[in-house]
CSV table of C-alpha atoms and ligand atoms in Angstrom, one decimal:
chain,number,residue,atom,x,y,z
A,1,MET,CA,0.0,0.0,0.0
A,2,SER,CA,2.9,2.4,0.8
A,3,SER,CA,3.8,2.7,-2.9
A,4,SER,CA,0.4,4.2,-3.7
A,5,ILE,CA,0.7,7.0,-1.1
A,6,PRO,CA,0.7,10.3,-3.0
A,7,SER,CA,3.2,13.0,-2.1
A,8,LYS,CA,0.6,15.8,-2.0
A,9,MET,CA,-2.8,16.0,-0.2
A,10,LYS,CA,-5.8,18.3,0.1
A,11,ALA,CA,-5.9,20.2,3.4
A,12,TRP,CA,-7.2,23.3,5.2
A,13,ILE,CA,-4.2,25.2,6.5
A,14,TYR,CA,-3.4,28.5,8.1
A,15,ASN,CA,-0.2,30.4,7.8
A,16,GLU,CA,-0.9,33.0,10.5
A,17,TYR,CA,-3.0,33.1,13.7
A,18,GLY,CA,-6.4,34.7,13.4
A,19,GLY,CA,-10.2,34.2,12.8
A,20,VAL,CA,-11.9,31.8,10.4
A,21,GLU,CA,-10.6,33.9,7.4
A,22,VAL,CA,-7.0,32.7,7.9
A,23,LEU,CA,-8.1,29.1,7.0
A,24,LYS,CA,-7.2,28.4,3.4
A,25,PHE,CA,-8.0,25.4,1.3
A,26,ALA,CA,-5.0,23.9,-0.6
A,27,SER,CA,-4.6,20.9,-2.8
A,28,ASP,CA,-0.8,20.7,-2.8
A,29,VAL,CA,0.2,20.2,0.9
A,30,ALA,CA,3.0,17.8,1.4
A,31,VAL,CA,1.9,14.5,2.9
A,32,PRO,CA,3.7,14.2,6.3
A,33,GLU,CA,6.7,11.9,6.8
A,34,VAL,CA,6.0,9.2,9.3
A,35,LYS,CA,8.3,9.1,12.3
A,36,GLU,CA,9.1,5.7,13.8
A,37,ASP,CA,6.4,6.0,16.5
A,38,GLN,CA,3.7,7.4,14.2
A,39,VAL,CA,1.2,6.1,11.6
A,40,LEU,CA,-0.1,7.8,8.5
A,41,ILE,CA,-3.9,7.7,8.2
A,42,LYS,CA,-5.9,8.3,5.0
A,43,VAL,CA,-8.6,10.4,6.6
A,44,VAL,CA,-12.2,9.7,5.7
A,45,ALA,CA,-14.0,11.9,8.3
A,46,ALA,CA,-12.9,14.3,11.1
A,47,ALA,CA,-14.5,16.0,14.1
A,48,LEU,CA,-13.7,19.5,15.4
A,49,ASN,CA,-13.0,20.5,19.0
A,50,PRO,CA,-12.8,24.0,20.5
A,51,VAL,CA,-9.1,23.5,21.0
A,52,ASP,CA,-8.8,23.6,17.1
A,53,PHE,CA,-10.0,27.2,16.9
A,54,LYS,CA,-8.3,28.2,20.2
A,55,ARG,CA,-5.0,27.1,18.6
A,56,ARG,CA,-5.8,29.0,15.4
A,57,LEU,CA,-6.6,32.1,17.4
A,58,GLY,CA,-3.1,31.8,18.9
A,59,LYS,CA,-4.2,31.2,22.4
A,60,PHE,CA,-1.6,28.5,22.9
A,61,LYS,CA,1.2,30.1,20.8
A,62,THR,CA,3.7,29.9,23.7
A,63,ILE,CA,3.5,26.1,23.7
A,64,ASP,CA,2.3,25.3,20.1
A,65,SER,CA,4.4,24.7,17.1
A,66,PRO,CA,4.2,27.9,14.9
A,67,PRO,CA,2.1,28.0,11.6
A,68,PRO,CA,1.8,26.7,9.0
A,69,THR,CA,-0.7,24.4,10.7
A,70,VAL,CA,-3.2,21.9,9.4
A,71,PRO,CA,-5.7,21.9,12.3
A,72,GLY,CA,-7.5,19.0,13.9
A,73,TYR,CA,-7.1,16.1,16.3
A,74,ASP,CA,-10.0,13.7,15.8
A,75,VAL,CA,-10.1,11.6,12.6
A,76,ALA,CA,-11.5,8.4,11.3
A,77,GLY,CA,-9.7,6.7,8.4
A,78,VAL,CA,-7.4,3.9,7.3
A,79,VAL,CA,-3.8,3.3,8.3
A,80,VAL,CA,-1.7,3.5,5.2
A,81,LYS,CA,1.8,3.5,6.7
A,82,VAL,CA,3.3,2.4,10.0
A,83,GLY,CA,6.4,3.6,11.7
A,84,SER,CA,9.0,1.0,12.7
A,85,GLN,CA,8.4,1.3,16.5
A,86,VAL,CA,4.6,1.2,16.3
A,87,LYS,CA,2.8,-1.7,18.0
A,88,GLY,CA,-0.8,-2.7,17.7
A,89,LEU,CA,-1.6,-1.0,14.4
A,90,LYS,CA,-0.9,-2.2,10.8
A,91,GLU,CA,-1.6,-1.0,7.3
A,92,GLY,CA,-5.3,-1.4,6.4
A,93,ASP,CA,-6.5,-1.0,10.0
A,94,GLU,CA,-9.5,1.3,10.3
A,95,ALA,CA,-8.7,4.1,12.8
A,96,ALA,CA,-11.3,5.4,15.3
A,97,SER,CA,-13.1,8.7,15.6
A,98,LEU,CA,-14.3,10.9,18.5
A,99,PRO,CA,-11.4,10.4,20.9
A,100,LEU,CA,-10.8,13.9,22.3
A,101,ALA,CA,-14.2,14.7,23.8
A,102,ILE,CA,-14.9,11.2,25.1
A,103,GLU,CA,-11.4,10.8,26.6
A,104,THR,CA,-11.7,14.2,28.3
A,105,ALA,CA,-15.0,13.1,29.7
A,106,TYR,CA,-13.7,9.8,31.1
A,107,GLU,CA,-10.4,11.2,32.4
A,108,GLY,CA,-12.1,13.9,34.3
A,109,LEU,CA,-14.6,11.5,35.9
A,110,GLU,CA,-11.7,9.2,36.9
A,111,ARG,CA,-9.6,12.0,38.3
A,112,ALA,CA,-12.6,13.1,40.4
A,113,GLY,CA,-12.9,9.6,41.8
A,114,PHE,CA,-16.4,9.3,40.4
A,115,SER,CA,-18.0,5.9,41.2
A,116,THR,CA,-21.2,3.9,41.5
A,117,GLY,CA,-23.9,5.6,43.6
A,118,LYS,CA,-22.5,9.1,43.3
A,119,SER,CA,-24.4,12.1,42.0
A,120,ILE,CA,-23.1,14.6,39.4
A,121,LEU,CA,-23.9,18.0,37.9
A,122,VAL,CA,-22.6,18.5,34.4
A,123,LEU,CA,-22.2,22.2,33.4
A,124,GLY,CA,-22.4,22.4,29.6
A,125,GLY,CA,-24.3,19.1,29.2
A,126,ALA,CA,-25.1,19.5,25.5
A,127,GLY,CA,-21.6,20.0,24.2
A,128,GLY,CA,-19.1,17.6,22.8
A,129,VAL,CA,-17.6,16.8,26.2
A,130,GLY,CA,-20.8,17.2,28.3
A,131,THR,CA,-22.8,14.7,26.2
A,132,HIS,CA,-20.1,12.1,26.9
A,133,VAL,CA,-19.8,13.0,30.6
A,134,ILE,CA,-23.5,12.3,31.0
A,135,GLN,CA,-23.5,9.0,29.1
A,136,LEU,CA,-20.3,7.7,30.9
A,137,ALA,CA,-21.5,8.8,34.3
A,138,LYS,CA,-24.6,6.7,33.8
A,139,GLN,CA,-23.5,3.8,31.7
A,140,VAL,CA,-19.9,3.2,32.8
A,141,PHE,CA,-19.7,4.7,36.3
A,142,GLY,CA,-23.2,3.9,37.6
A,143,ALA,CA,-24.2,7.4,38.7
A,144,SER,CA,-27.1,7.6,41.2
A,145,LYS,CA,-28.3,11.0,39.8
A,146,ILE,CA,-27.3,13.2,36.9
A,147,ALA,CA,-28.1,16.8,36.6
A,148,ALA,CA,-26.9,19.0,33.7
A,149,THR,CA,-27.3,22.5,32.4
A,150,ALA,CA,-28.2,23.7,28.9
A,151,SER,CA,-30.4,26.4,27.3
A,152,THR,CA,-34.2,26.0,27.1
A,153,GLY,CA,-34.4,24.2,23.7
A,154,LYS,CA,-32.0,21.5,24.8
A,155,LEU,CA,-33.5,20.2,28.0
A,156,GLU,CA,-35.4,17.3,26.4
A,157,PHE,CA,-32.2,16.3,24.6
A,158,LEU,CA,-30.4,16.2,27.9
A,159,LYS,CA,-33.1,13.9,29.3
A,160,SER,CA,-32.7,11.6,26.2
A,161,LEU,CA,-29.1,11.1,27.2
A,162,GLY,CA,-30.0,10.0,30.7
A,163,VAL,CA,-30.1,13.3,32.6
A,164,ASP,CA,-32.5,13.1,35.6
A,165,LEU,CA,-32.6,16.9,36.3
A,166,ALA,CA,-32.2,19.1,33.3
A,167,ILE,CA,-31.5,22.7,34.4
A,168,ASP,CA,-32.3,25.6,32.1
A,169,TYR,CA,-29.3,28.0,32.7
A,170,THR,CA,-31.2,30.9,31.1
A,171,LYS,CA,-33.8,30.7,34.0
A,172,VAL,CA,-32.2,29.0,37.0
A,173,LYS,CA,-28.9,29.6,38.8
A,174,PHE,CA,-27.6,26.0,39.4
A,175,GLU,CA,-25.6,27.2,42.5
A,176,ASP,CA,-28.8,28.4,44.2
A,177,LEU,CA,-30.5,25.0,44.1
A,178,PRO,CA,-30.7,23.4,47.6
A,179,GLU,CA,-29.4,20.1,46.2
A,180,LYS,CA,-25.6,19.6,46.2
A,181,PHE,CA,-23.6,17.0,44.2
A,182,ASP,CA,-20.8,14.6,44.8
A,183,VAL,CA,-19.0,15.8,41.6
A,184,VAL,CA,-19.5,18.9,39.4
A,185,TYR,CA,-18.0,18.6,35.9
A,186,ASP,CA,-17.6,22.1,34.5
A,187,ALA,CA,-17.2,22.1,30.7
A,188,VAL,CA,-18.2,25.8,30.5
A,189,GLY,CA,-15.8,27.7,32.8
A,190,GLU,CA,-18.2,28.7,35.6
A,191,GLY,CA,-15.4,29.3,38.1
A,192,ASP,CA,-16.6,30.2,41.6
A,193,ARG,CA,-20.2,29.3,40.9
A,194,ALA,CA,-19.3,25.6,40.2
A,195,VAL,CA,-17.8,25.0,43.7
A,196,LYS,CA,-21.1,26.3,45.3
A,197,ALA,CA,-22.9,23.3,43.8
A,198,VAL,CA,-20.7,20.6,45.3
A,199,LYS,CA,-21.1,18.7,48.6
A,200,GLU,CA,-18.6,19.4,51.4
A,201,GLY,CA,-15.3,17.6,50.7
A,202,SER,CA,-16.2,16.7,47.1
A,203,SER,CA,-14.7,17.4,43.7
A,204,VAL,CA,-15.1,19.9,40.9
A,205,VAL,CA,-13.5,19.1,37.5
A,206,TYR,CA,-12.7,22.1,35.4
A,207,ILE,CA,-11.7,21.7,31.8
A,208,ALA,CA,-12.5,25.2,30.3
A,209,GLY,CA,-10.7,27.6,32.5
A,210,GLY,CA,-9.1,28.3,35.9
A,211,ALA,CA,-10.1,26.2,38.9
A,212,THR,CA,-11.5,27.4,42.2
A,213,PRO,CA,-10.3,25.3,45.1
A,214,PRO,CA,-11.2,22.5,46.0
A,215,GLY,CA,-11.8,22.1,42.3
A,216,PHE,CA,-9.0,21.1,39.9
A,217,PHE,CA,-8.2,21.8,36.2
A,218,PHE,CA,-6.7,19.2,34.0
A,219,VAL,CA,-5.7,18.8,30.3
A,220,LEU,CA,-6.3,15.5,28.6
A,221,THR,CA,-3.3,13.2,28.8
A,222,SER,CA,-4.6,10.0,27.4
A,223,ASN,CA,-2.7,7.9,24.9
A,224,GLY,CA,-5.6,5.8,23.7
A,225,GLU,CA,-5.9,3.5,26.7
A,226,ILE,CA,-9.3,5.0,27.6
A,227,LEU,CA,-10.7,4.3,24.2
A,228,LYS,CA,-9.8,0.6,24.6
A,229,LYS,CA,-11.6,0.5,28.0
A,230,LEU,CA,-14.7,2.1,26.3
A,231,ILE,CA,-14.9,-0.1,23.3
A,232,PRO,CA,-17.4,-2.6,24.8
A,233,PHE,CA,-19.7,0.3,25.7
A,234,LEU,CA,-19.4,1.9,22.3
A,235,GLU,CA,-19.8,-1.4,20.4
A,236,SER,CA,-22.9,-2.3,22.5
A,237,GLY,CA,-24.4,1.1,21.8
A,238,LYS,CA,-24.7,1.9,25.5
A,239,VAL,CA,-22.5,5.0,24.9
A,240,LYS,CA,-23.2,6.7,21.6
A,241,PRO,CA,-21.5,9.4,19.6
A,242,VAL,CA,-23.8,12.4,19.4
A,243,LEU,CA,-23.5,14.3,16.1
A,244,ASP,CA,-25.1,17.7,15.8
A,245,PRO,CA,-27.7,17.4,13.0
A,246,GLU,CA,-26.8,20.9,11.9
A,247,GLY,CA,-23.1,20.2,12.4
A,248,LEU,CA,-22.3,17.9,9.4
A,249,PHE,CA,-20.1,19.7,6.8
A,250,PRO,CA,-18.4,18.5,3.6
A,251,PHE,CA,-14.7,19.0,3.4
A,252,LYS,CA,-15.0,22.0,1.1
A,253,LYS,CA,-16.9,23.8,3.9
A,254,VAL,CA,-14.4,23.3,6.8
A,255,ASN,CA,-14.3,27.1,7.3
A,256,GLU,CA,-18.1,27.1,7.8
A,257,ALA,CA,-17.8,24.1,10.2
A,258,PHE,CA,-15.3,26.2,12.3
A,259,ALA,CA,-17.7,29.2,12.3
A,260,TYR,CA,-20.5,27.0,13.5
A,261,LEU,CA,-18.4,25.5,16.3
A,262,GLU,CA,-17.3,28.9,17.3
A,263,THR,CA,-20.9,30.0,18.0
A,264,ASN,CA,-20.6,27.9,21.2
A,265,ARG,CA,-24.0,26.4,20.5
A,266,ALA,CA,-23.0,23.0,18.9
A,267,THR,CA,-25.0,20.0,20.2
A,268,GLY,CA,-22.6,17.1,20.4
A,269,LYS,CA,-20.0,16.9,17.7
A,270,VAL,CA,-19.3,18.9,14.6
A,271,VAL,CA,-18.2,16.5,11.9
A,272,ILE,CA,-16.4,16.9,8.5
A,273,PHE,CA,-17.2,14.2,5.9
A,274,SER,CA,-16.2,13.3,2.4
A,275,ILE,CA,-12.6,14.1,2.8
B,1,NDP,P1,-18.8,22.6,22.6
B,1,NDP,O1,-18.5,23.6,21.6
B,1,NDP,O2,-19.3,21.3,22.1
B,1,NDP,O3,-19.8,23.2,23.6
B,1,NDP,C1,-21.0,23.8,23.1
B,1,NDP,C2,-22.1,23.6,24.1
B,1,NDP,O4,-21.9,24.3,25.2
B,1,NDP,C3,-23.5,24.0,23.5
B,1,NDP,O5,-24.3,22.8,23.4
B,1,NDP,C4,-24.0,24.9,24.6
B,1,NDP,O6,-25.3,24.7,24.9
B,1,NDP,C5,-23.2,24.7,25.8
B,1,NDP,N1,-23.0,25.9,26.6
B,1,NDP,C6,-22.5,27.1,26.2
B,1,NDP,N2,-22.6,28.0,27.3
B,1,NDP,C7,-23.2,27.3,28.3
B,1,NDP,C8,-23.6,27.7,29.6
B,1,NDP,N3,-23.3,28.9,30.1
B,1,NDP,N4,-24.1,26.7,30.4
B,1,NDP,C9,-24.4,25.5,29.9
B,1,NDP,N5,-24.1,25.1,28.7
B,1,NDP,C10,-23.5,26.0,27.9
B,1,NDP,O7,-17.5,22.4,23.5
B,1,NDP,P2,-16.8,21.1,24.1
B,1,NDP,O8,-17.9,20.4,24.9
B,1,NDP,O9,-16.2,20.3,23.0
B,1,NDP,O10,-15.7,21.7,25.0
B,1,NDP,C11,-16.1,22.5,26.2
B,1,NDP,C12,-14.9,23.3,26.7
B,1,NDP,O11,-13.9,22.4,27.3
B,1,NDP,C13,-14.2,24.1,25.7
B,1,NDP,O12,-13.8,25.3,26.3
B,1,NDP,C14,-13.0,23.3,25.3
B,1,NDP,O13,-11.9,24.0,24.9
B,1,NDP,C15,-12.7,22.6,26.7
B,1,NDP,N6,-11.9,21.4,26.6
B,1,NDP,C16,-10.8,21.2,27.4
B,1,NDP,C17,-10.2,20.0,27.4
B,1,NDP,C18,-9.0,19.8,28.4
B,1,NDP,O14,-8.3,18.8,28.2
B,1,NDP,N7,-8.9,20.6,29.4
B,1,NDP,C19,-10.5,18.9,26.4
B,1,NDP,C20,-11.7,19.2,25.7
B,1,NDP,C21,-12.4,20.4,25.8
B,1,NDP,P3,-26.4,25.8,24.8
B,1,NDP,O15,-26.6,26.1,23.3
B,1,NDP,O16,-27.6,25.3,25.4
B,1,NDP,O17,-25.9,27.0,25.5
């Protein structure tokens, strides 16, 4: 298969930090060389994450490699070349999608010590991460009660994912509710408010901004082990990817897909197809 790998590929690329307008479509981008611990994937579909536009805006420029950059983390496709040190993958293997959001969801629950019989409040329940936190809390960790926040039109959707108490953040301040939770998972960046909703001595997981003690912030560190643990739940359909019905974009419209994600209103994942 290696002999049929082209030297150039289509890609969306940016040469400078900025808004959606810096993204340019190009059909002559060099196909990357595979290092010994890497594989080359022929991408069939991809999903966007907020980190993709935060990088493009230059928010991580002190730690990021400088442009030109082809954005994106989550892909589905076929392995076409394997580095010499790679174990467990071979040419022709089909590679998985949706890792970043589901792995973030799982790692946060694990770090918070979430376990059977505990209750949780998910802030930002309708987003890419929140939809997975809800499903994992229920199906994998055995939550006793799940509450989550979203705007008015998404409350029924939250219930369909397994939420017992859907909180309309346009009408109710979650921190003023008398009920407190064993864990609060903050995928919005609610700071001080989030710690007011947790029981004494319990955890708040922050992924979208600074943490207020006793809460903690973390950045996803997984190397794929979490996905392996979750395969039975994904294959049985107990945990499902949630694709935003308005968030499916052909490859030619990647800039529109970014603009949509950047509205901060996406429900589940924004996906690029027909690559
Ligand atoms: P999304 O773009 O999928 O989130 C969009 C959702 O957020 C919408 O459904 C929206 O619902 C909801 N939302 C927006 N504002 C509020 C609010 N005030 N209260 C409740 N819900 C709200 O983002 P992701 O879920 O993919 O990511 C969430 C955050 O986590 C991002 O900032 C991202 O960068 C960060 N992140 C951090 C990681 C880490 O390792 N630390 C890893 C992954 C993500 P509605 O329309 O109803 O408002």
